[in-house]
Backbone as CSV, one residue per row, in Angstrom:
resi,resn,N_x,N_y,N_z,CA_x,CA_y,CA_z,C_x,C_y,C_z
1,UNK,88.127,56.357,104.706,88.630,57.722,104.791,87.552,58.692,104.327
2,UNK,87.598,59.885,104.885,86.635,60.928,104.533,87.372,62.156,103.990
3,UNK,86.832,62.721,102.926,87.356,63.956,102.356,86.179,64.907,102.142
4,UNK,86.412,66.190,102.346,85.376,67.189,102.100,85.814,68.057,100.925
5,UNK,85.003,68.067,99.878,85.294,68.834,98.666,84.051,69.645,98.311
6,UNK,84.227,70.944,98.176,83.106,71.854,97.890,81.960,71.682,98.887
7,UNK,82.338,71.440,100.131,81.343,71.328,101.189,80.630,69.992,101.279
8,UNK,80.998,69.032,100.434,80.356,67.716,100.426,81.332,66.669,100.960
9,UNK,80.831,65.795,101.824,81.645,64.714,102.384,81.716,63.550,101.388
10,UNK,82.927,63.046,101.142,83.122,61.894,100.260,83.812,60.773,101.024
11,UNK,83.254,59.576,100.898,83.820,58.396,101.556,84.665,57.616,100.555
12,UNK,85.860,57.202,100.984,86.785,56.464,100.132,87.334,55.270,100.905
13,UNK,87.339,54.099,100.281,88.000,52.914,100.830,89.224,52.609,99.979
14,UNK,90.314,52.199,100.610,91.523,51.826,99.868,92.006,50.455,100.328
15,UNK,92.543,49.692,99.382,93.111,48.383,99.681,94.343,48.170,98.807
16,UNK,95.286,47.368,99.297,96.419,46.930,98.502,97.491,47.986,98.306
17,UNK,98.470,47.622,97.479,99.584,48.514,97.156,99.816,48.468,95.649
18,UNK,100.606,49.398,95.172,100.920,49.413,93.747,100.374,50.649,93.066
19,UNK,100.192,50.554,91.748,99.717,51.691,90.964,98.256,51.965,91.313
20,UNK,97.874,53.228,91.508,96.506,53.539,91.940,95.450,53.150,90.898
21,UNK,94.394,52.493,91.383,93.260,52.096,90.551,91.988,52.647,91.185
22,UNK,91.364,53.607,90.522,90.127,54.208,91.012,88.939,53.366,90.568
23,UNK,88.059,53.031,91.511,86.895,52.191,91.251,85.619,53.004,91.445
24,UNK,84.749,52.992,90.444,83.523,53.788,90.472,82.313,52.877,90.261
25,UNK,81.455,52.808,91.275,80.306,51.901,91.285,79.162,52.423,90.415
26,UNK,78.118,51.618,90.304,76.944,52.001,89.534,75.863,52.646,90.387
27,UNK,74.772,53.025,89.752,73.635,53.645,90.433,73.067,52.688,91.476
28,UNK,72.842,53.173,92.662,72.367,52.471,93.872,73.465,51.658,94.550
29,UNK,74.682,51.653,94.018,75.772,50.894,94.626,76.584,51.729,95.593
30,UNK,77.718,51.166,96.023,78.680,51.907,96.841,80.028,51.207,96.787
31,UNK,80.998,51.745,97.495,82.365,51.229,97.431,82.482,49.791,97.922
32,UNK,81.566,49.348,98.793,81.625,47.988,99.334,81.544,46.933,98.236
33,UNK,80.925,47.281,97.126,80.777,46.327,96.042,82.084,45.894,95.406
34,UNK,83.159,46.634,95.666,84.468,46.311,95.080,85.371,45.544,96.048
35,UNK,84.964,45.431,97.290,85.858,44.922,98.339,86.394,43.527,98.045
36,UNK,85.557,42.670,97.469,85.978,41.290,97.239,87.081,41.172,96.187
37,UNK,87.324,42.251,95.431,88.343,42.180,94.387,89.734,42.561,94.880
38,UNK,89.836,43.023,96.109,91.147,43.378,96.665,92.158,42.239,96.519
39,UNK,91.787,40.968,96.806,92.759,39.881,96.636,93.211,39.686,95.190
40,UNK,92.326,39.960,94.222,92.686,39.797,92.810,93.754,40.799,92.384
41,UNK,93.657,42.010,92.907,94.441,43.120,92.364,95.493,43.675,93.316
42,UNK,95.603,43.108,94.519,96.453,43.713,95.544,97.928,43.742,95.165
43,UNK,98.379,42.806,94.318,99.806,42.738,93.987,100.235,43.801,92.983
44,UNK,99.302,44.325,92.212,99.686,45.308,91.193,98.957,46.640,91.326
45,UNK,97.928,46.704,92.181,97.142,47.937,92.259,96.805,48.315,93.694
46,UNK,96.863,49.607,93.958,96.271,50.156,95.174,94.877,50.620,94.783
47,UNK,93.864,49.909,95.234,92.507,50.234,94.826,91.932,51.354,95.681
48,UNK,91.289,52.292,95.003,90.674,53.459,95.645,89.205,53.452,95.247
49,UNK,88.339,53.024,96.168,86.912,52.891,95.874,86.155,54.070,96.469
50,UNK,85.519,54.829,95.610,84.812,56.048,96.006,83.310,55.806,96.080
51,UNK,82.678,56.300,97.136,81.220,56.416,97.143,80.870,57.692,96.377
52,UNK,80.282,57.529,95.192,79.912,58.677,94.367,78.854,59.508,95.090
53,UNK,78.845,60.794,94.855,77.889,61.697,95.504,76.463,61.128,95.447
54,UNK,75.771,61.209,96.590,74.411,60.692,96.664,74.322,59.211,96.965
55,UNK,75.461,58.556,97.186,75.493,57.116,97.401,76.320,56.759,98.639
56,UNK,75.962,55.630,99.238,76.749,55.091,100.339,76.927,56.070,101.477
57,UNK,78.186,56.234,101.892,78.512,57.096,103.024,78.915,58.507,102.599
58,UNK,78.854,58.784,101.302,79.119,60.149,100.833,77.869,61.006,101.016
59,UNK,78.054,62.317,100.947,76.955,63.235,101.181,75.922,63.254,100.067
60,UNK,74.738,63.747,100.410,73.635,63.890,99.448,73.098,65.317,99.510
61,UNK,73.858,66.277,98.972,73.438,67.686,99.063,72.185,67.956,98.235
62,UNK,71.457,69.034,98.546,70.227,69.351,97.811,70.460,69.967,96.441
63,UNK,71.657,70.513,96.201,71.958,71.213,94.949,72.223,70.214,93.827
64,UNK,71.307,70.124,92.861,71.447,69.186,91.746,72.738,69.433,90.972
65,UNK,73.172,70.691,90.915,74.379,71.025,90.169,75.600,70.264,90.642
66,UNK,75.638,69.906,91.918,76.795,69.184,92.445,76.825,67.726,92.000
67,UNK,75.719,67.252,91.435,75.649,65.871,90.955,76.023,65.758,89.480
68,UNK,76.112,66.871,88.775,76.394,66.818,87.344,77.695,66.071,87.089
69,UNK,77.709,65.300,86.009,78.792,64.354,85.812,80.149,65.037,85.628
70,UNK,80.183,66.198,84.986,81.460,66.897,84.838,81.905,67.513,86.165
71,UNK,80.950,67.909,86.995,81.280,68.386,88.338,81.857,67.242,89.171
72,UNK,81.280,66.054,89.035,81.791,64.892,89.759,83.180,64.502,89.268
73,UNK,83.437,64.680,87.974,84.781,64.426,87.446,85.784,65.404,88.047
74,UNK,85.379,66.658,88.199,86.250,67.661,88.825,86.504,67.322,90.289
75,UNK,85.495,66.774,90.961,85.666,66.342,92.352,86.709,65.230,92.438
76,UNK,86.657,64.286,91.505,87.658,63.216,91.486,89.052,63.798,91.316
77,UNK,89.189,64.774,90.440,90.489,65.414,90.248,90.977,66.062,91.540
78,UNK,90.082,66.747,92.243,90.441,67.370,93.524,90.782,66.311,94.568
79,UNK,90.035,65.223,94.565,90.289,64.133,95.502,91.681,63.542,95.297
80,UNK,92.048,63.315,94.046,93.372,62.768,93.751,94.465,63.727,94.194
81,UNK,94.240,65.021,94.009,95.217,66.011,94.465,95.364,65.967,95.977
82,UNK,94.249,65.838,96.691,94.300,65.746,98.152,95.042,64.491,98.605
83,UNK,94.936,63.426,97.816,95.588,62.162,98.156,97.026,62.102,97.660
84,UNK,97.458,63.136,96.943,98.821,63.167,96.432,99.061,62.198,95.290
85,UNK,98.025,61.934,94.496,98.117,60.979,93.394,98.128,61.729,92.070
86,UNK,99.095,61.407,91.211,99.209,62.075,89.925,98.467,61.352,88.824
87,UNK,98.888,60.125,88.524,98.295,59.367,87.424,97.660,58.094,87.969
88,UNK,96.567,57.668,87.322,95.823,56.520,87.824,95.321,55.646,86.684
89,UNK,94.910,54.431,87.052,94.034,53.620,86.222,92.618,53.861,86.736
90,UNK,91.626,53.763,85.855,90.237,54.001,86.258,89.356,52.862,85.764
91,UNK,88.515,52.350,86.665,87.539,51.320,86.326,86.164,51.798,86.769
92,UNK,85.212,51.822,85.852,83.865,52.250,86.200,82.820,51.308,85.655
93,UNK,81.774,51.079,86.459,80.661,50.209,86.077,79.393,51.026,85.861
94,UNK,78.774,50.878,84.690,77.484,51.494,84.383,77.539,53.007,84.621
95,UNK,76.785,53.551,85.573,76.876,54.985,85.874,78.309,55.377,86.193
96,UNK,78.992,54.541,86.966,80.391,54.807,87.291,81.285,54.756,86.069
97,UNK,80.888,53.963,85.069,81.630,53.934,83.812,81.467,55.227,83.034
98,UNK,80.256,55.786,83.060,80.048,57.084,82.405,80.865,58.171,83.100
99,UNK,80.951,58.079,84.423,81.770,59.039,85.166,83.252,58.818,84.883
100,UNK,83.679,57.562,84.808,85.075,57.254,84.495,85.456,57.800,83.126
101,UNK,84.568,57.630,82.154,84.833,58.136,80.808,84.865,59.658,80.804
102,UNK,83.958,60.279,81.532,83.932,61.743,81.619,85.220,62.270,82.233
103,UNK,85.669,61.629,83.307,86.927,62.043,83.934,88.082,61.897,82.948
104,UNK,88.116,60.791,82.227,89.210,60.532,81.288,89.223,61.550,80.155
105,UNK,88.058,61.914,79.659,87.974,62.901,78.577,88.398,64.282,79.064
106,UNK,88.023,64.637,80.283,88.350,65.958,80.817,89.762,66.050,81.380
107,UNK,90.312,64.919,81.802,91.659,64.909,82.403,92.477,63.746,81.829
108,UNK,92.672,63.706,80.514,93.343,62.552,79.896,94.768,62.350,80.384
109,UNK,95.413,63.425,80.786,96.793,63.315,81.269,96.884,62.583,82.603
110,UNK,95.750,62.419,83.281,95.734,61.766,84.594,95.504,60.254,84.506
111,UNK,95.131,59.754,83.319,94.693,58.361,83.201,95.693,57.542,82.393
112,UNK,96.197,56.476,83.023,97.092,55.547,82.335,96.292,54.528,81.524
113,UNK,95.313,53.889,82.171,94.452,52.912,81.511,93.015,53.112,81.982
114,UNK,92.075,52.811,81.081,90.655,52.987,81.376,89.921,51.670,81.151
115,UNK,89.090,51.289,82.127,88.279,50.074,82.029,86.814,50.457,82.199
116,UNK,85.995,50.094,81.224,84.571,50.421,81.253,83.755,49.135,81.232
117,UNK,83.007,48.897,82.301,82.137,47.728,82.400,80.694,48.161,82.143
118,UNK,80.123,47.641,81.066,78.717,47.935,80.747,78.436,49.432,80.819
119,UNK,79.225,50.193,80.103,79.129,51.655,80.170,78.887,52.247,78.785
120,UNK,78.343,53.455,78.788,77.963,54.142,77.553,78.591,55.530,77.496
121,UNK,78.919,56.017,76.287,79.360,57.410,76.140,78.210,58.405,76.175
122,UNK,77.005,57.931,76.430,75.843,58.815,76.458,74.964,58.646,75.236
123,UNK,73.926,59.438,75.175,72.975,59.401,74.065,73.389,60.405,72.997
124,UNK,73.261,60.017,71.752,73.813,60.823,70.659,73.014,62.090,70.367
125,UNK,71.693,62.031,70.476,70.868,63.164,70.038,70.167,63.836,71.210
126,UNK,69.824,65.101,71.017,69.102,65.840,72.056,67.707,65.256,72.262
127,UNK,67.103,64.742,71.202,65.778,64.126,71.336,65.836,62.921,72.270
128,UNK,66.874,62.098,72.109,67.048,60.939,72.993,67.296,61.379,74.428
129,UNK,68.122,62.409,74.583,68.429,62.893,75.934,67.182,63.483,76.595
130,UNK,66.380,64.198,75.820,65.149,64.784,76.361,64.211,63.689,76.870
131,UNK,64.043,62.656,76.076,63.167,61.554,76.478,63.702,60.861,77.738
132,UNK,65.021,60.694,77.811,65.614,60.052,78.986,65.453,60.921,80.230
133,UNK,65.566,62.228,80.070,65.371,63.127,81.215,63.956,62.996,81.783
134,UNK,62.989,62.857,80.888,61.605,62.677,81.329,61.472,61.376,82.127
135,UNK,62.073,60.301,81.611,62.020,59.008,82.297,62.691,59.075,83.665
136,UNK,63.867,59.710,83.714,64.602,59.793,84.978,63.871,60.668,85.994
137,UNK,63.211,61.711,85.513,62.431,62.558,86.425,61.286,61.763,87.047
138,UNK,60.646,60.929,86.239,59.570,60.083,86.763,60.109,59.104,87.805
139,UNK,61.288,58.549,87.535,61.898,57.629,88.496,62.245,58.341,89.795
140,UNK,62.776,59.554,89.676,63.137,60.303,90.884,61.894,60.632,91.708
141,UNK,60.792,60.921,91.020,59.535,61.181,91.730,59.022,59.910,92.403
142,UNK,59.238,58.784,91.762,58.844,57.493,92.349,59.604,57.255,93.653
143,UNK,60.898,57.579,93.643,61.707,57.413,94.851,61.161,58.282,95.979
144,UNK,60.877,59.536,95.667,60.412,60.471,96.701,59.013,60.105,97.212
145,UNK,58.179,59.603,96.334,56.804,59.287,96.727,56.684,57.948,97.452
146,UNK,57.484,56.959,97.015,57.311,55.601,97.532,58.391,55.171,98.520
147,UNK,59.506,55.911,98.569,60.570,55.556,99.497,61.578,54.588,98.901
148,UNK,62.682,54.402,99.616,63.795,53.589,99.125,63.396,52.129,98.931
149,UNK,62.752,51.529,99.912,62.447,50.096,99.822,61.593,49.778,98.604
150,UNK,60.525,50.520,98.401,59.654,50.261,97.253,60.375,50.499,95.935
151,UNK,61.243,51.530,95.910,61.995,51.776,94.682,62.965,50.631,94.403
152,UNK,63.669,50.157,95.424,64.616,49.059,95.226,63.882,47.788,94.811
153,UNK,62.705,47.545,95.373,61.894,46.405,94.924,61.637,46.498,93.420
154,UNK,61.314,47.697,92.957,61.091,47.923,91.524,62.393,47.764,90.740
155,UNK,63.467,48.398,91.224,64.747,48.446,90.517,65.338,47.051,90.320
156,UNK,65.185,46.198,91.315,65.732,44.844,91.226,65.018,43.995,90.178
157,UNK,63.850,44.429,89.759,63.055,43.625,88.832,63.002,44.183,87.415
158,UNK,63.814,45.208,87.121,63.853,45.688,85.743,64.619,44.673,84.888
159,UNK,64.345,44.592,83.584,64.977,43.585,82.725,66.504,43.606,82.760
160,UNK,67.104,44.761,82.992,68.560,44.885,83.001,69.209,43.948,84.013
161,UNK,68.498,43.653,85.102,69.064,42.826,86.167,68.422,41.443,86.249
162,UNK,67.731,41.031,85.208,67.044,39.745,85.202,68.005,38.589,85.463
163,UNK,69.199,38.659,84.887,70.161,37.559,85.031,70.674,37.410,86.455
164,UNK,70.483,38.424,87.299,70.945,38.325,88.686,70.017,37.485,89.554
165,UNK,68.840,37.166,89.050,67.890,36.391,89.851,68.367,34.963,90.095
166,UNK,69.306,34.492,89.280,69.833,33.137,89.468,71.034,33.100,90.408
167,UNK,71.454,34.249,90.913,72.578,34.289,91.847,72.172,33.691,93.187
168,UNK,73.146,33.179,93.959,72.837,32.665,95.294,72.179,33.738,96.159
169,UNK,71.297,33.310,97.042,70.554,34.253,97.878,71.486,35.140,98.697
170,UNK,72.604,34.587,99.158,73.551,35.359,99.960,74.060,36.574,99.190
171,UNK,74.369,36.384,97.914,74.877,37.481,97.089,73.770,38.494,96.816
172,UNK,72.573,38.009,96.501,71.461,38.920,96.226,71.103,39.748,97.459
173,UNK,71.208,39.125,98.627,70.930,39.850,99.874,71.973,40.929,100.119
174,UNK,73.232,40.609,99.839,74.306,41.589,100.022,74.103,42.800,99.112
175,UNK,73.765,42.544,97.860,73.535,43.638,96.911,72.341,44.478,97.347
176,UNK,71.293,43.806,97.798,70.093,44.520,98.232,70.398,45.423,99.428
177,UNK,71.194,44.932,100.358,71.559,45.741,101.528,72.336,46.984,101.116
178,UNK,73.228,46.840,100.132,73.973,47.997,99.633,73.014,49.017,99.024
179,UNK,72.048,48.543,98.262,71.091,49.446,97.621,70.212,50.154,98.649
180,UNK,69.762,49.402,99.647,68.873,49.971,100.663,69.573,50.983,101.557
181,UNK,70.915,50.947,101.576,71.672,51.864,102.435,71.694,53.291,101.893
182,UNK,71.183,53.487,100.682,71.168,54.824,100.087,69.996,55.652,100.617
183,UNK,70.060,56.959,100.349,69.012,57.865,100.823,68.079,58.267,99.684
184,UNK,66.889,58.701,100.047,65.916,59.173,99.057,66.483,60.348,98.267
185,UNK,66.989,61.354,98.975,67.527,62.539,98.295,68.705,62.182,97.405
186,UNK,69.587,61.315,97.892,70.778,60.960,97.129,70.450,60.320,95.795
187,UNK,69.579,59.316,95.802,69.241,58.622,94.558,68.411,59.494,93.626
188,UNK,67.450,60.221,94.179,66.618,61.091,93.335,67.460,62.177,92.678
189,UNK,68.332,62.800,93.442,69.183,63.853,92.881,70.202,63.292,91.898
190,UNK,70.676,62.084,92.153,71.625,61.455,91.240,70.987,61.218,89.875
191,UNK,69.752,60.746,89.866,69.052,60.528,88.594,68.907,61.820,87.805
192,UNK,68.545,62.891,88.497,68.304,64.169,87.817,69.584,64.922,87.491
193,UNK,70.655,64.657,88.231,71.896,65.386,88.015,72.943,64.634,87.222
194,UNK,72.954,63.291,87.344,73.995,62.490,86.701,73.431,61.443,85.748
195,UNK,72.146,61.490,85.489,71.536,60.525,84.589,72.031,60.669,83.159
196,UNK,71.805,59.636,82.360,72.264,59.643,80.971,71.646,60.785,80.170
197,UNK,70.451,61.209,80.551,69.781,62.269,79.804,70.376,63.647,79.986
198,UNK,71.109,63.858,81.076,71.676,65.188,81.329,73.172,65.262,81.051
199,UNK,73.809,64.120,80.817,75.243,64.179,80.547,75.496,64.477,79.073
200,UNK,76.649,65.053,78.752,76.990,65.273,77.343,77.178,63.947,76.614
201,UNK,77.018,63.968,75.306,77.383,62.818,74.489,78.885,62.854,74.242
202,UNK,79.557,61.752,74.593,81.017,61.696,74.426,81.436,60.896,73.198
203,UNK,80.499,60.532,72.343,80.848,59.700,71.192,81.943,60.326,70.323
204,UNK,81.856,61.620,70.088,82.831,62.279,69.211,84.200,62.426,69.867
205,UNK,84.274,62.209,71.174,85.548,62.347,71.884,86.332,61.040,71.948
206,UNK,85.682,59.917,71.675,86.333,58.619,71.854,87.600,58.482,71.013
207,UNK,87.567,59.005,69.803,88.709,58.853,68.887,89.958,59.557,69.387
208,UNK,89.801,60.472,70.354,90.944,61.236,70.853,91.611,60.591,72.068
209,UNK,91.051,59.501,72.559,91.621,58.841,73.741,92.730,57.887,73.303
210,UNK,93.946,58.194,73.680,95.091,57.422,73.213,95.508,56.321,74.179
211,UNK,95.068,56.389,75.443,95.470,55.371,76.409,94.769,54.042,76.124
212,UNK,95.327,52.919,76.617,94.649,51.634,76.459,93.291,51.642,77.163
213,UNK,92.280,51.137,76.467,90.924,51.066,77.016,90.434,49.624,76.928
214,UNK,89.846,49.143,78.010,89.236,47.815,78.035,87.732,47.964,78.227
215,UNK,86.958,47.361,77.327,85.505,47.317,77.449,85.105,45.916,77.888
216,UNK,84.244,45.820,78.896,83.767,44.523,79.381,82.245,44.524,79.356
217,UNK,81.676,43.506,78.714,80.223,43.355,78.692,79.863,41.897,78.945
218,UNK,78.610,41.675,79.348,78.082,40.325,79.470,77.264,39.985,78.240
219,UNK,77.397,38.762,77.735,76.728,38.427,76.471,75.197,38.435,76.585
220,UNK,74.662,38.372,77.815,73.213,38.424,77.998,72.675,39.854,77.952
221,UNK,73.569,40.813,78.016,73.195,42.235,77.996,73.423,42.772,76.585
222,UNK,72.478,42.480,75.699,72.670,42.787,74.287,72.778,44.285,74.011
223,UNK,72.048,45.093,74.760,72.109,46.542,74.547,73.530,47.054,74.723
224,UNK,74.181,46.666,75.812,75.522,47.193,76.063,76.590,46.469,75.253
225,UNK,76.292,45.277,74.767,77.191,44.648,73.799,77.197,45.444,72.495
226,UNK,76.023,45.903,72.079,75.952,46.726,70.854,76.690,48.049,71.049
227,UNK,76.527,48.649,72.222,77.227,49.906,72.507,78.733,49.684,72.492
228,UNK,79.189,48.595,73.126,80.626,48.294,73.163,81.173,48.039,71.761
229,UNK,80.384,47.371,70.935,80.822,47.120,69.561,81.025,48.433,68.812
230,UNK,80.097,49.362,68.977,80.239,50.671,68.333,81.451,51.421,68.880
231,UNK,81.623,51.398,70.189,82.762,52.082,70.805,84.083,51.495,70.330
232,UNK,84.122,50.167,70.186,85.370,49.502,69.801,85.810,49.858,68.386
233,UNK,84.876,50.340,67.580,85.224,50.756,66.220,85.803,52.169,66.179
234,UNK,85.663,52.894,67.285,86.103,54.294,67.326,87.357,54.481,68.171
235,UNK,87.402,53.827,69.312,88.554,53.978,70.210,89.818,53.462,69.533
236,UNK,90.907,54.212,69.550,92.110,53.813,68.818,92.925,52.710,69.482
237,UNK,92.787,52.506,70.786,93.633,51.550,71.512,92.748,50.762,72.469
238,UNK,91.978,49.825,71.913,90.892,49.209,72.678,90.933,47.689,72.637
239,UNK,90.510,47.086,73.734,90.206,45.660,73.796,88.778,45.519,74.320
240,UNK,88.084,44.516,73.818,86.705,44.288,74.248,86.558,42.833,74.666
241,UNK,86.187,42.612,75.898,85.983,41.274,76.439,84.500,41.067,76.737
242,UNK,83.982,39.923,76.325,82.595,39.573,76.616,82.562,38.349,77.512
243,UNK,81.847,38.444,78.621,81.713,37.331,79.563,80.476,36.514,79.210
244,UNK,80.653,35.211,79.063,79.532,34.334,78.743,78.628,34.137,79.961
245,UNK,77.341,34.008,79.696,76.339,33.750,80.744,76.341,34.828,81.817
246,UNK,76.583,36.056,81.413,76.561,37.190,82.344,75.735,38.310,81.742
247,UNK,75.108,39.085,82.614,74.312,40.215,82.180,75.039,41.526,82.358
248,UNK,74.351,42.527,82.908,74.876,43.885,82.992,76.037,44.007,83.974
249,UNK,75.939,43.338,85.108,76.947,43.482,86.174,77.861,42.266,86.207
250,UNK,78.851,42.250,85.344,79.756,41.105,85.257,80.504,40.897,86.563
251,UNK,80.883,41.984,87.222,81.653,41.859,88.469,80.836,41.209,89.576
252,UNK,79.523,41.234,89.454,78.639,40.580,90.425,78.356,39.136,90.017
253,UNK,78.095,38.917,88.736,77.661,37.607,88.264,78.816,36.648,87.992
254,UNK,79.957,37.181,87.572,81.132,36.354,87.280,82.367,37.009,87.903
255,UNK,82.433,37.091,89.231,83.494,37.868,89.877,84.909,37.356,89.610
256,UNK,85.095,36.036,89.596,86.448,35.513,89.363,86.918,35.833,87.952
257,UNK,86.049,35.638,86.981,86.397,35.968,85.597,86.665,37.456,85.461
258,UNK,85.808,38.269,86.053,85.982,39.719,85.987,87.316,40.128,86.598
259,UNK,87.608,39.604,87.782,88.861,39.945,88.447,90.074,39.559,87.624
260,UNK,89.997,38.404,86.976,91.114,37.923,86.154,91.297,38.782,84.906
261,UNK,90.190,39.140,84.256,90.263,39.984,83.058,90.900,41.329,83.388
262,UNK,90.435,41.946,84.468,90.962,43.255,84.866,92.431,43.149,85.237
263,UNK,92.783,42.125,86.008,94.172,41.953,86.430,95.095,41.775,85.233
264,UNK,94.662,40.971,84.262,95.471,40.755,83.070,95.694,42.033,82.286
265,UNK,94.653,42.824,82.146,94.755,44.082,81.401,95.677,45.072,82.108
266,UNK,95.548,45.181,83.418,96.362,46.146,84.157,97.820,45.714,84.241
267,UNK,98.067,44.409,84.157,99.437,43.904,84.284,100.212,43.968,82.979
268,UNK,99.515,44.140,81.862,100.172,44.187,80.563,100.951,45.483,80.398
269,UNK,102.069,45.384,79.713,102.886,46.568,79.417,103.162,46.624,77.925
270,UNK,103.478,47.836,77.461,103.865,48.016,76.065,102.778,47.666,75.075
271,UNK,101.518,47.955,75.426,100.412,47.608,74.537,100.328,48.550,73.337
272,UNK,99.969,47.975,72.239,99.683,48.774,71.042,98.559,48.080,70.291
273,UNK,97.374,48.135,70.843,96.241,47.377,70.333,95.707,47.968,69.035
274,UNK,95.178,47.100,68.208,94.534,47.570,66.992,93.109,47.970,67.301
275,UNK,92.567,48.842,66.493,91.202,49.330,66.697,90.211,48.178,66.624
276,UNK,89.376,48.093,67.672,88.268,47.154,67.639,88.623,45.717,67.934
277,UNK,89.791,45.413,68.508,90.132,44.024,68.793,89.189,43.459,69.838
278,UNK,88.765,42.216,69.644,87.813,41.581,70.556,88.207,40.121,70.733
279,UNK,88.158,39.671,71.992,88.366,38.248,72.249,87.669,37.848,73.527
């Protein structure tokens, strides 16, 4: 399905029936990355997979302001209104997790449950954000100078995705095709508009989120395990699951486990979790 919001085309895929579950992919990804989970969640969730601005089949406008994470959260709100949806569950991975958290903080009344896979509330200090902006600007220039293929060759080999090298070739090829389907302008503008360096720090807002929150990390991704541990001490109604022998993208490396964890969390009712529970 296609929707036009503020002059930008947005692509959305939907599967299944039940309570709406919004799915938000990571940087260089798209909605296709969630398709295999439809069988896991079809009995309890109507999945709504969005191509985030600058990715997949959604538009890649030149205005960096349209990529800002709070602007993208407002777009999601408008999208839900167009679809006639009031309240939702939200699942976001990495960049999509930062967007999911931003949407939840800005529109808490719209979110029943929140799931964050390898996601961060942002950088705490302006000094950290400044340094990250410099790094992201260099990356965006690399994309524009070298093109998508050369950038994806580089991106696939950063330490964050090292654990994916042991995946079957068929899966690695599928992921690579999704990444290569993006545009130069889309990825470059996404880095400069929605990167961690330009988003607000949401650490101080975590304590105000009353809905059930599930954090998922891979034990090989120590950076995001540390972030999840810190988040779990602040969020009032949280569960934290760690997948063994998995890195940053648990849904890619351990799809059956990921699907089962998410399904179990969404199917639970009457939760009253203690702060920082982990299993």
